[in-house]
PDB file of C-alpha atoms in Angstrom:
ATOM      1  CA  MET A   1      90.607 -49.956   3.525  1.00  0.00           C
ATOM      2  CA  ILE A   2      92.833 -46.828   4.182  1.00  0.00           C
ATOM      3  CA  LYS A   3      90.129 -44.820   2.095  1.00  0.00           C
ATOM      4  CA  ARG A   4      86.783 -46.289   3.939  1.00  0.00           C
ATOM      5  CA  ALA A   5      89.160 -45.534   7.084  1.00  0.00           C
ATOM      6  CA  MET A   6      89.091 -41.483   5.988  1.00  0.00           C
ATOM      7  CA  LEU A   7      85.444 -41.897   4.927  1.00  0.00           C
ATOM      8  CA  MET A   8      84.564 -43.104   8.488  1.00  0.00           C
ATOM      9  CA  THR A   9      86.611 -40.937   9.935  1.00  0.00           C
ATOM     10  CA  ALA A  10      84.947 -37.354   8.100  1.00  0.00           C
ATOM     11  CA  VAL A  11      81.841 -38.783   8.889  1.00  0.00           C
ATOM     12  CA  THR A  12      82.737 -38.990  12.424  1.00  0.00           C
ATOM     13  CA  ALA A  13      83.745 -35.669  12.770  1.00  0.00           C
ATOM     14  CA  ILE A  14      81.027 -33.952  11.377  1.00  0.00           C
ATOM     15  CA  LEU A  15      78.656 -35.511  12.811  1.00  0.00           C
ATOM     16  CA  ILE A  16      80.296 -34.349  16.295  1.00  0.00           C
ATOM     17  CA  LEU A  17      81.198 -31.236  15.022  1.00  0.00           C
ATOM     18  CA  ALA A  18      76.996 -30.936  13.933  1.00  0.00           C
ATOM     19  CA  ALA A  19      76.437 -32.319  17.723  1.00  0.00           C
ATOM     20  CA  GLN A  20      78.139 -29.011  19.116  1.00  0.00           C
ATOM     21  CA  MET A  21      77.100 -26.815  17.033  1.00  0.00           C
ATOM     22  CA  ALA A  22      73.263 -28.198  18.233  1.00  0.00           C
ATOM     23  CA  ALA A  23      73.850 -27.890  22.274  1.00  0.00           C
ATOM     24  CA  ALA A  24      72.773 -25.781  24.412  1.00  0.00           C
ATOM     25  CA  TYR A  25      74.809 -22.640  25.444  1.00  0.00           C
ATOM     26  CA  THR A  26      74.638 -20.142  28.327  1.00  0.00           C
ATOM     27  CA  ILE A  27      76.063 -16.703  27.738  1.00  0.00           C
ATOM     28  CA  THR A  28      76.394 -15.066  31.408  1.00  0.00           C
ATOM     29  CA  THR A  29      76.875 -11.076  32.378  1.00  0.00           C
ATOM     30  CA  GLY A  30      79.209  -9.982  34.340  1.00  0.00           C
ATOM     31  CA  SER A  31      78.125  -6.645  36.931  1.00  0.00           C
ATOM     32  CA  SER A  32      79.235  -4.705  34.307  1.00  0.00           C
ATOM     33  CA  TYR A  33      79.342  -4.678  30.684  1.00  0.00           C
ATOM     34  CA  GLY A  34      82.820  -5.075  30.621  1.00  0.00           C
ATOM     35  CA  PRO A  35      85.895  -2.025  31.302  1.00  0.00           C
ATOM     36  CA  TYR A  36      85.729  -0.883  26.896  1.00  0.00           C
ATOM     37  CA  GLN A  37      81.974  -0.451  26.993  1.00  0.00           C
ATOM     38  CA  SER A  38      80.799   3.643  27.238  1.00  0.00           C
ATOM     39  CA  GLY A  39      77.740   4.521  26.022  1.00  0.00           C
ATOM     40  CA  GLN A  40      75.060   2.330  23.679  1.00  0.00           C
ATOM     41  CA  GLY A  41      76.474  -0.716  22.244  1.00  0.00           C
ATOM     42  CA  GLY A  42      79.438  -2.455  22.622  1.00  0.00           C
ATOM     43  CA  GLU A  43      82.695  -3.530  23.367  1.00  0.00           C
ATOM     44  CA  PHE A  44      80.454  -5.572  26.004  1.00  0.00           C
ATOM     45  CA  THR A  45      82.346  -8.492  27.990  1.00  0.00           C
ATOM     46  CA  LEU A  46      80.901 -11.839  27.992  1.00  0.00           C
ATOM     47  CA  GLN A  47      80.982 -14.896  29.888  1.00  0.00           C
ATOM     48  CA  ALA A  48      81.339 -17.593  27.380  1.00  0.00           C
ATOM     49  CA  ASP A  49      80.444 -21.360  28.778  1.00  0.00           C
ATOM     50  CA  HIS A  50      82.399 -24.359  29.061  1.00  0.00           C
ATOM     51  CA  ALA A  51      80.969 -25.699  25.824  1.00  0.00           C
ATOM     52  CA  LEU A  52      80.888 -22.417  24.031  1.00  0.00           C
ATOM     53  CA  GLN A  53      84.414 -21.873  24.757  1.00  0.00           C
ATOM     54  CA  SER A  54      85.285 -24.506  22.382  1.00  0.00           C
ATOM     55  CA  ILE A  55      84.515 -22.692  19.119  1.00  0.00           C
ATOM     56  CA  LEU A  56      86.333 -19.618  20.163  1.00  0.00           C
ATOM     57  CA  ALA A  57      90.265 -20.028  18.788  1.00  0.00           C
ATOM     58  CA  GLY A  58      90.018 -17.252  16.853  1.00  0.00           C
ATOM     59  CA  TYR A  59      90.202 -14.320  19.768  1.00  0.00           C
ATOM     60  CA  VAL A  60      92.983 -13.468  21.245  1.00  0.00           C
ATOM     61  CA  SER A  61      93.691 -13.810  24.556  1.00  0.00           C
ATOM     62  CA  GLY A  62      94.104 -10.767  26.551  1.00  0.00           C
ATOM     63  CA  THR A  63      93.113  -8.750  24.061  1.00  0.00           C
ATOM     64  CA  THR A  64      89.977 -10.233  22.859  1.00  0.00           C
ATOM     65  CA  SER A  65      88.927 -12.708  25.071  1.00  0.00           C
ATOM     66  CA  ASP A  66      90.230 -13.707  29.101  1.00  0.00           C
ATOM     67  CA  ILE A  67      89.127 -10.072  29.865  1.00  0.00           C
ATOM     68  CA  LYS A  68      90.048  -8.615  32.702  1.00  0.00           C
ATOM     69  CA  GLN A  69      86.249  -7.452  33.909  1.00  0.00           C
ATOM     70  CA  GLN A  70      86.281  -3.834  36.244  1.00  0.00           C
ATOM     71  CA  ASN A  71      86.378  -0.756  34.742  1.00  0.00           C
ATOM     72  CA  PRO A  72      89.129   0.607  36.004  1.00  0.00           C
ATOM     73  CA  LEU A  73      90.876  -2.561  34.710  1.00  0.00           C
ATOM     74  CA  SER A  74      91.872  -5.256  38.191  1.00  0.00           C
ATOM     75  CA  SER A  75      94.702  -7.201  37.910  1.00  0.00           C
ATOM     76  CA  THR A  76      93.074 -10.822  37.195  1.00  0.00           C
ATOM     77  CA  PRO A  77      91.726 -11.594  33.885  1.00  0.00           C
ATOM     78  CA  GLN A  78      88.565 -13.287  33.755  1.00  0.00           C
ATOM     79  CA  PRO A  79      89.020 -16.427  31.730  1.00  0.00           C
ATOM     80  CA  GLY A  80      87.146 -17.496  29.326  1.00  0.00           C
ATOM     81  CA  THR A  81      85.576 -14.328  28.419  1.00  0.00           C
ATOM     82  CA  PHE A  82      85.108 -12.864  24.916  1.00  0.00           C
ATOM     83  CA  GLN A  83      84.962  -9.574  23.531  1.00  0.00           C
ATOM     84  CA  SER A  84      81.461  -8.604  20.674  1.00  0.00           C
ATOM     85  CA  PHE A  85      79.076  -5.675  19.556  1.00  0.00           C
ATOM     86  CA  CYS A  86      75.030  -6.424  19.213  1.00  0.00           C
ATOM     87  CA  LEU A  87      73.306  -6.039  16.002  1.00  0.00           C
ATOM     88  CA  GLU A  88      70.158  -4.540  16.608  1.00  0.00           C
ATOM     89  CA  LYS A  89      69.143  -0.615  18.571  1.00  0.00           C
ATOM     90  CA  ASP A  90      65.782  -2.027  19.749  1.00  0.00           C
ATOM     91  CA  GLU A  91      66.823  -4.842  21.994  1.00  0.00           C
ATOM     92  CA  HIS A  92      68.581  -4.539  25.253  1.00  0.00           C
ATOM     93  CA  LEU A  93      71.297  -6.854  27.639  1.00  0.00           C
ATOM     94  CA  TYR A  94      71.422  -6.580  30.833  1.00  0.00           C
ATOM     95  CA  THR A  95      74.217  -7.568  33.675  1.00  0.00           C
ATOM     96  CA  GLY A  96      74.118  -9.874  35.983  1.00  0.00           C
ATOM     97  CA  ALA A  97      71.997 -12.389  34.079  1.00  0.00           C
ATOM     98  CA  SER A  98      72.409 -15.616  32.181  1.00  0.00           C
ATOM     99  CA  TYR A  99      71.026 -15.835  28.270  1.00  0.00           C
ATOM    100  CA  SER A 100      70.532 -19.407  26.407  1.00  0.00           C
ATOM    101  CA  VAL A 101      72.231 -18.830  22.940  1.00  0.00           C
ATOM    102  CA  THR A 102      71.640 -20.063  18.998  1.00  0.00           C
ATOM    103  CA  ILE A 103      73.790 -19.507  16.734  1.00  0.00           C
ATOM    104  CA  SER A 104      73.233 -18.607  13.380  1.00  0.00           C
ATOM    105  CA  ASN A 105      73.645 -16.753  10.488  1.00  0.00           C
ATOM    106  CA  GLN A 106      71.449 -14.003  11.247  1.00  0.00           C
ATOM    107  CA  ALA A 107      69.921 -11.004  13.585  1.00  0.00           C
ATOM    108  CA  ASN A 108      66.259 -12.682  15.522  1.00  0.00           C
ATOM    109  CA  GLY A 109      63.639 -10.266  14.647  1.00  0.00           C
ATOM    110  CA  GLY A 110      65.883  -8.210  12.776  1.00  0.00           C
ATOM    111  CA  GLY A 111      66.096  -5.081  14.353  1.00  0.00           C
ATOM    112  CA  GLN A 112      64.216  -1.596  13.382  1.00  0.00           C
ATOM    113  CA  ASN A 113      64.574  -2.187   9.981  1.00  0.00           C
ATOM    114  CA  THR A 114      62.586  -5.693   9.523  1.00  0.00           C
ATOM    115  CA  ASN A 115      60.518  -7.746  12.118  1.00  0.00           C
ATOM    116  CA  PHE A 116      62.407 -11.014  10.185  1.00  0.00           C
ATOM    117  CA  GLY A 117      65.321 -12.395  10.401  1.00  0.00           C
ATOM    118  CA  ASP A 118      68.258 -10.359   8.959  1.00  0.00           C
ATOM    119  CA  PRO A 119      71.387 -11.339   7.886  1.00  0.00           C
ATOM    120  CA  ILE A 120      74.182 -10.228   9.133  1.00  0.00           C
ATOM    121  CA  SER A 121      76.653  -8.041   6.136  1.00  0.00           C
ATOM    122  CA  ILE A 122      79.571  -9.090   4.464  1.00  0.00           C
ATOM    123  CA  GLY A 123      80.893  -5.380   6.357  1.00  0.00           C
ATOM    124  CA  THR A 124      79.742  -6.621   9.636  1.00  0.00           C
ATOM    125  CA  ALA A 125      81.293  -9.686   9.545  1.00  0.00           C
ATOM    126  CA  TYR A 126      85.319  -8.568   7.307  1.00  0.00           C
ATOM    127  CA  LEU A 127      85.197  -6.213  10.641  1.00  0.00           C
ATOM    128  CA  TYR A 128      84.887  -8.369  13.584  1.00  0.00           C
ATOM    129  CA  SER A 129      86.646 -11.200  12.230  1.00  0.00           C
ATOM    130  CA  HIS A 130      89.458  -8.953  12.437  1.00  0.00           C
ATOM    131  CA  PHE A 131      88.615  -6.766  15.214  1.00  0.00           C
ATOM    132  CA  ASN A 132      88.310 -10.381  17.011  1.00  0.00           C
ATOM    133  CA  ARG A 133      91.982 -10.914  15.859  1.00  0.00           C
ATOM    134  CA  GLY A 134      92.835  -7.986  17.622  1.00  0.00           C
ATOM    135  CA  SER A 135      94.403  -7.214  13.661  1.00  0.00           C
ATOM    136  CA  LEU A 136      92.081  -4.754  12.658  1.00  0.00           C
ATOM    137  CA  SER A 137      93.563  -1.261  10.852  1.00  0.00           C
ATOM    138  CA  GLY A 138      93.030   1.872  13.202  1.00  0.00           C
ATOM    139  CA  TYR A 139      91.634  -0.184  15.856  1.00  0.00           C
ATOM    140  CA  GLN A 140      93.191   1.624  19.328  1.00  0.00           C
ATOM    141  CA  TYR A 141      92.870  -2.361  21.548  1.00  0.00           C
ATOM    142  CA  GLY A 142      95.576  -0.248  23.931  1.00  0.00           C
ATOM    143  CA  THR A 143      95.105   1.751  27.002  1.00  0.00           C
ATOM    144  CA  GLU A 144      91.056   1.706  28.355  1.00  0.00           C
ATOM    145  CA  SER A 145      89.811   5.424  27.109  1.00  0.00           C
ATOM    146  CA  GLN A 146      91.620   5.085  22.865  1.00  0.00           C
ATOM    147  CA  ARG A 147      90.410   1.488  23.438  1.00  0.00           C
ATOM    148  CA  GLU A 148      86.472   2.630  24.285  1.00  0.00           C
ATOM    149  CA  THR A 149      86.441   5.249  21.406  1.00  0.00           C
ATOM    150  CA  SER A 150      87.385   2.799  19.252  1.00  0.00           C
ATOM    151  CA  ALA A 151      84.813   0.602  20.422  1.00  0.00           C
ATOM    152  CA  ALA A 152      82.171   3.051  19.616  1.00  0.00           C
ATOM    153  CA  ALA A 153      83.110   4.037  16.049  1.00  0.00           C
ATOM    154  CA  LEU A 154      83.195   0.368  15.761  1.00  0.00           C
ATOM    155  CA  GLN A 155      79.839   0.245  16.674  1.00  0.00           C
ATOM    156  CA  HIS A 156      78.550   3.040  14.904  1.00  0.00           C
ATOM    157  CA  ALA A 157      79.618   1.551  11.540  1.00  0.00           C
ATOM    158  CA  ILE A 158      78.518  -2.263  12.779  1.00  0.00           C
ATOM    159  CA  TRP A 159      74.412  -0.240  13.492  1.00  0.00           C
ATOM    160  CA  TYR A 160      74.906   1.334   9.792  1.00  0.00           C
ATOM    161  CA  LEU A 161      76.437  -2.103   7.905  1.00  0.00           C
ATOM    162  CA  GLU A 162      72.993  -3.571   9.477  1.00  0.00           C
ATOM    163  CA  ASN A 163      70.190  -0.655   8.095  1.00  0.00           C
ATOM    164  CA  GLU A 164      69.904   0.137  12.197  1.00  0.00           C
ATOM    165  CA  GLU A 165      70.605   3.724  11.132  1.00  0.00           C
ATOM    166  CA  THR A 166      71.575   6.472   9.124  1.00  0.00           C
ATOM    167  CA  TYR A 167      75.209   7.274   7.530  1.00  0.00           C
ATOM    168  CA  ALA A 168      75.463  10.480   9.489  1.00  0.00           C
ATOM    169  CA  ASP A 169      74.742   8.555  12.451  1.00  0.00           C
ATOM    170  CA  ALA A 170      77.447   6.047  12.295  1.00  0.00           C
ATOM    171  CA  GLY A 171      80.285   9.182  11.433  1.00  0.00           C
ATOM    172  CA  GLY A 172      79.653   9.353   7.641  1.00  0.00           C
ATOM    173  CA  ALA A 173      83.554   9.630   6.204  1.00  0.00           C
ATOM    174  CA  SER A 174      84.744   9.828   9.526  1.00  0.00           C
ATOM    175  CA  ASN A 175      84.183   6.985  11.138  1.00  0.00           C
ATOM    176  CA  ILE A 176      87.226   5.317   9.680  1.00  0.00           C
ATOM    177  CA  PHE A 177      85.470   1.817   9.767  1.00  0.00           C
ATOM    178  CA  LEU A 178      83.230   2.624   7.298  1.00  0.00           C
ATOM    179  CA  ASN A 179      85.979   3.675   5.152  1.00  0.00           C
ATOM    180  CA  ALA A 180      87.858   0.622   5.562  1.00  0.00           C
ATOM    181  CA  VAL A 181      84.715  -1.824   3.996  1.00  0.00           C
ATOM    182  CA  LEU A 182      84.360   1.046   1.816  1.00  0.00           C
ATOM    183  CA  THR A 183      87.837  -0.226   0.954  1.00  0.00           C
ATOM    184  CA  GLN A 184      87.218  -3.342   1.182  1.00  0.00           C
ATOM    185  CA  PHE A 185      84.152  -3.706  -0.820  1.00  0.00           C
ATOM    186  CA  GLY A 186      84.799  -0.856  -3.320  1.00  0.00           C
ATOM    187  CA  SER A 187      81.182   0.277  -2.210  1.00  0.00           C
ATOM    188  CA  LEU A 188      79.189   0.247   0.661  1.00  0.00           C
ATOM    189  CA  GLU A 189      76.321  -1.464  -1.250  1.00  0.00           C
ATOM    190  CA  ASN A 190      78.695  -4.893  -1.510  1.00  0.00           C
ATOM    191  CA  ALA A 191      79.114  -4.306   1.561  1.00  0.00           C
ATOM    192  CA  ASP A 192      75.919  -4.466   2.996  1.00  0.00           C
ATOM    193  CA  ASP A 193      75.074  -8.038   0.566  1.00  0.00           C
ATOM    194  CA  ASP A 194      74.283 -11.197   2.748  1.00  0.00           C
ATOM    195  CA  SER A 195      77.633 -12.464   4.759  1.00  0.00           C
ATOM    196  CA  ASN A 196      76.216 -16.335   5.196  1.00  0.00           C
ATOM    197  CA  GLY A 197      78.545 -17.162   7.056  1.00  0.00           C
ATOM    198  CA  ALA A 198      81.671 -15.463   5.641  1.00  0.00           C
ATOM    199  CA  TYR A 199      84.894 -15.067   7.830  1.00  0.00           C
ATOM    200  CA  GLY A 200      83.143 -17.702  10.257  1.00  0.00           C
ATOM    201  CA  ILE A 201      81.617 -14.764  12.238  1.00  0.00           C
ATOM    202  CA  LYS A 202      77.587 -15.716  13.170  1.00  0.00           C
ATOM    203  CA  VAL A 203      74.684 -14.448  15.530  1.00  0.00           C
ATOM    204  CA  ALA A 204      74.803 -15.784  19.659  1.00  0.00           C
ATOM    205  CA  SER A 205      71.152 -14.625  19.497  1.00  0.00           C
ATOM    206  CA  LEU A 206      70.573 -14.344  23.053  1.00  0.00           C
ATOM    207  CA  TRP A 207      67.415 -15.304  25.662  1.00  0.00           C
ATOM    208  CA  VAL A 208      65.446 -15.781  29.018  1.00  0.00           C
ATOM    209  CA  PRO A 209      66.228 -19.454  29.581  1.00  0.00           C
ATOM    210  CA  GLY A 210      63.557 -21.527  28.576  1.00  0.00           C
ATOM    211  CA  HIS A 211      62.149 -19.171  25.947  1.00  0.00           C
ATOM    212  CA  GLU A 212      64.944 -19.667  23.213  1.00  0.00           C
ATOM    213  CA  GLY A 213      62.816 -19.271  20.039  1.00  0.00           C
ATOM    214  CA  ASP A 214      60.378 -16.704  21.183  1.00  0.00           C
ATOM    215  CA  LEU A 215      60.182 -13.399  20.421  1.00  0.00           C
ATOM    216  CA  SER A 216      59.105 -11.549  23.268  1.00  0.00           C
ATOM    217  CA  TYR A 217      61.689 -13.035  25.321  1.00  0.00           C
ATOM    218  CA  ALA A 218      64.940 -12.318  22.583  1.00  0.00           C
ATOM    219  CA  ARG A 219      67.363 -10.182  23.960  1.00  0.00           C
ATOM    220  CA  GLN A 220      70.218  -8.897  22.012  1.00  0.00           C
ATOM    221  CA  ASP A 221      72.094 -10.061  19.423  1.00  0.00           C
ATOM    222  CA  GLN A 222      75.782 -10.100  19.675  1.00  0.00           C
ATOM    223  CA  LEU A 223      78.673 -11.128  17.312  1.00  0.00           C
ATOM    224  CA  ILE A 224      80.400 -14.067  17.738  1.00  0.00           C
ATOM    225  CA  ALA A 225      83.492 -16.188  16.157  1.00  0.00           C
ATOM    226  CA  THR A 226      82.991 -19.524  15.472  1.00  0.00           C
ATOM    227  CA  PRO A 227      85.944 -21.501  13.066  1.00  0.00           C
ATOM    228  CA  ILE A 228      83.094 -24.722  14.320  1.00  0.00           C
ATOM    229  CA  PRO A 229      81.034 -24.640  10.595  1.00  0.00           C
ATOM    230  CA  ALA A 230      84.052 -23.716   8.502  1.00  0.00           C
ATOM    231  CA  ALA A 231      85.446 -26.578   9.759  1.00  0.00           C
ATOM    232  CA  VAL A 232      82.297 -28.838   8.789  1.00  0.00           C
ATOM    233  CA  TRP A 233      82.181 -27.386   5.275  1.00  0.00           C
ATOM    234  CA  LEU A 234      86.096 -28.463   5.036  1.00  0.00           C
ATOM    235  CA  LEU A 235      85.214 -31.741   5.815  1.00  0.00           C
ATOM    236  CA  ALA A 236      82.327 -31.954   4.331  1.00  0.00           C
ATOM    237  CA  SER A 237      84.226 -30.874   0.840  1.00  0.00           C
ATOM    238  CA  GLY A 238      86.117 -33.857   2.023  1.00  0.00           C
ATOM    239  CA  LEU A 239      84.081 -36.534   2.421  1.00  0.00           C
ATOM    240  CA  ILE A 240      82.678 -35.770  -1.016  1.00  0.00           C
ATOM    241  CA  GLY A 241      86.012 -35.839  -2.911  1.00  0.00           C
ATOM    242  CA  LEU A 242      86.359 -39.621  -1.374  1.00  0.00           C
ATOM    243  CA  THR A 243      83.183 -40.357  -2.273  1.00  0.00           C
ATOM    244  CA  ALA A 244      83.667 -38.980  -6.071  1.00  0.00           C
ATOM    245  CA  PHE A 245      87.372 -40.753  -5.548  1.00  0.00           C
ATOM    246  CA  ARG A 246      85.703 -43.855  -4.894  1.00  0.00           C
ATOM    247  CA  ARG A 247      82.856 -43.729  -7.586  1.00  0.00           C
ATOM    248  CA  ARG A 248      85.687 -43.053 -10.416  1.00  0.00           C
ATOM    249  CA  PRO A 249      86.131 -45.356 -12.683  1.00  0.00           C
ATOM    250  CA  VAL A 250      88.970 -47.478 -12.995  1.00  0.00           C
ATOM    251  CA  ASN A 251      90.200 -46.912 -16.452  1.00  0.00           C
ATOM    252  CA  GLY A 252      93.431 -45.450 -15.726  1.00  0.00           C
ATOM    253  CA  SER A 253      96.801 -46.143 -13.200  1.00  0.00           C
ATOM    254  CA  GLY A 254      95.003 -45.408 -10.299  1.00  0.00           C
ATOM    255  CA  CYS A 255      95.685 -45.595  -6.913  1.00  0.00           C
TER     256      CYS A 255
END
């Protein structure tokens, strides 16, 4: 009876989490791109709707979420915001707009290097997973001007890893975040491998509302931390284990 209850609990949890991932999400931009954005690319300060906020548990309030949006910084945090970076150089994001969101492992359209879906690299996932937890080595989370400099370097590292620009354009050996993935993965070629959802990092593709999936209405693809898929896999593994346990021959001293 206990095993059956555990089995039903796992099934129910998987169905609930899957339904949450299939739900329609909305991301809104403010009157500016956020206090730490300058030039091209992120950091972008994005406002998640209520449904999407439930999967942003990996962010750090006051550091990579709930950011004070005005530039210069105001004294009032903006609840439900999170910090992100773009994946493509040929799509755009606009201020004061609301976008529909789909979540997957790849950028839609692929940016400058391909017109097809472009899976995010393991190097990008690694860097952003540390960034969103406020633990990316060498990233200046403190003063506004220093953080803008770090944000620009991280954005160029991401663009390089996503084949959107050259090594030289990304700063080459002077980019500390490219050096970080080189150390972590042994080579930049290894860091370029597909992430397949590693580190819980996925792509939030933004669309003009009502035109989801139509590349004519695609807007910039953003990085997002999503702990739910990992939970789904964990529960699925437990479900498989329970099934296997129930099918085990009763020829020993099992429970």
